[in-house]
PDB file of C-alpha atoms in Angstrom:
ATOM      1  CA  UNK Y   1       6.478   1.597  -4.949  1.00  0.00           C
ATOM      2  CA  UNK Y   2       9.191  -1.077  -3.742  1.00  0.00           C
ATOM      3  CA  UNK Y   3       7.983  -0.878  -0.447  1.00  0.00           C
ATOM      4  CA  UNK Y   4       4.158  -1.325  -1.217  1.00  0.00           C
ATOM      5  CA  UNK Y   5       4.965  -4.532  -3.248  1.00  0.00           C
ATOM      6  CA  UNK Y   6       7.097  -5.757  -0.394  1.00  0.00           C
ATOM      7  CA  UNK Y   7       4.020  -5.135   1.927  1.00  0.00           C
ATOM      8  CA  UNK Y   8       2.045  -6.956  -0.485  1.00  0.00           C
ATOM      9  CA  UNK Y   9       4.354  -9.914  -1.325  1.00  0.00           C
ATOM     10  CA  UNK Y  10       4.726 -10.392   2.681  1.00  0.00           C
ATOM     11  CA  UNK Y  11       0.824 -10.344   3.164  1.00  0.00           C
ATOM     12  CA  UNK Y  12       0.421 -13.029   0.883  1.00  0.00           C
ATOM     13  CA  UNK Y  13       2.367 -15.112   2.943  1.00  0.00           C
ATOM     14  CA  UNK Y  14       0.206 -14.417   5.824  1.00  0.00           C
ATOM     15  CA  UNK Y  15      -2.347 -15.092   3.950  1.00  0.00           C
ATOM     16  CA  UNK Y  16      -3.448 -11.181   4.125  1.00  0.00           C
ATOM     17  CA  UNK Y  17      -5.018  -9.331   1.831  1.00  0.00           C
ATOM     18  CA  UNK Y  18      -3.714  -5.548   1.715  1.00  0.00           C
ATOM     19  CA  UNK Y  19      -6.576  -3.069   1.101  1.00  0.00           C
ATOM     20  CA  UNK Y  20      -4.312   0.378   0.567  1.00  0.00           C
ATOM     21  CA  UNK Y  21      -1.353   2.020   1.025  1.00  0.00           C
ATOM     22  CA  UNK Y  22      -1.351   5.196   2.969  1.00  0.00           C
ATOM     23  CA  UNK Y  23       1.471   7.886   3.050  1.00  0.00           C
ATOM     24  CA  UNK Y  24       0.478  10.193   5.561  1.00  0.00           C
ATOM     25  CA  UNK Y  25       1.966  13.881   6.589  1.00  0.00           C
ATOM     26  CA  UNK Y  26       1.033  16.632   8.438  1.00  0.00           C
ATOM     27  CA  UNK Y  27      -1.355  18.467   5.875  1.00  0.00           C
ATOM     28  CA  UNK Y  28      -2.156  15.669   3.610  1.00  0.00           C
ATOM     29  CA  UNK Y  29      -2.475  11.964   2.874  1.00  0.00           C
ATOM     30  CA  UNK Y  30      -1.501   9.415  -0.396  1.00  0.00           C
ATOM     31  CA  UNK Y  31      -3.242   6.778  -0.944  1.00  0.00           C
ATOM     32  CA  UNK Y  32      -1.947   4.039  -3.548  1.00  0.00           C
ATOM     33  CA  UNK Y  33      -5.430   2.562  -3.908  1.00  0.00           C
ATOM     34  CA  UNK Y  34      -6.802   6.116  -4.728  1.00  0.00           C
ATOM     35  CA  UNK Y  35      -4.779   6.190  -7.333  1.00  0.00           C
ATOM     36  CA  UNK Y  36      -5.272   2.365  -9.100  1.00  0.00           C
ATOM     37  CA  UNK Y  37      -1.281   1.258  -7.751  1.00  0.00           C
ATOM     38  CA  UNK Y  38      -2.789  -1.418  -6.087  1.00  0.00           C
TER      39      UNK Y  38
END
């Protein structure tokens, strides 16, 4: 969760809007926007 709202903090810097937030593995995906953490 620290890491997405780094990602998001630096984006608005850039002036970039972040969409999602993907962990992906082998067999299966997590997506933070799925789940309303964005």
């Amino acid at each position: 969760m620290r890491l997405t709202n780094q990602l998001k903090d630096g984006g608005k810097l850039l002036e970039i809007v972040i969409w999602d937030h993907l962990i992906i593995s082998s067999d299966s995906y997590y997506s933070f926007a799925n789940d309303s953490m964005m």
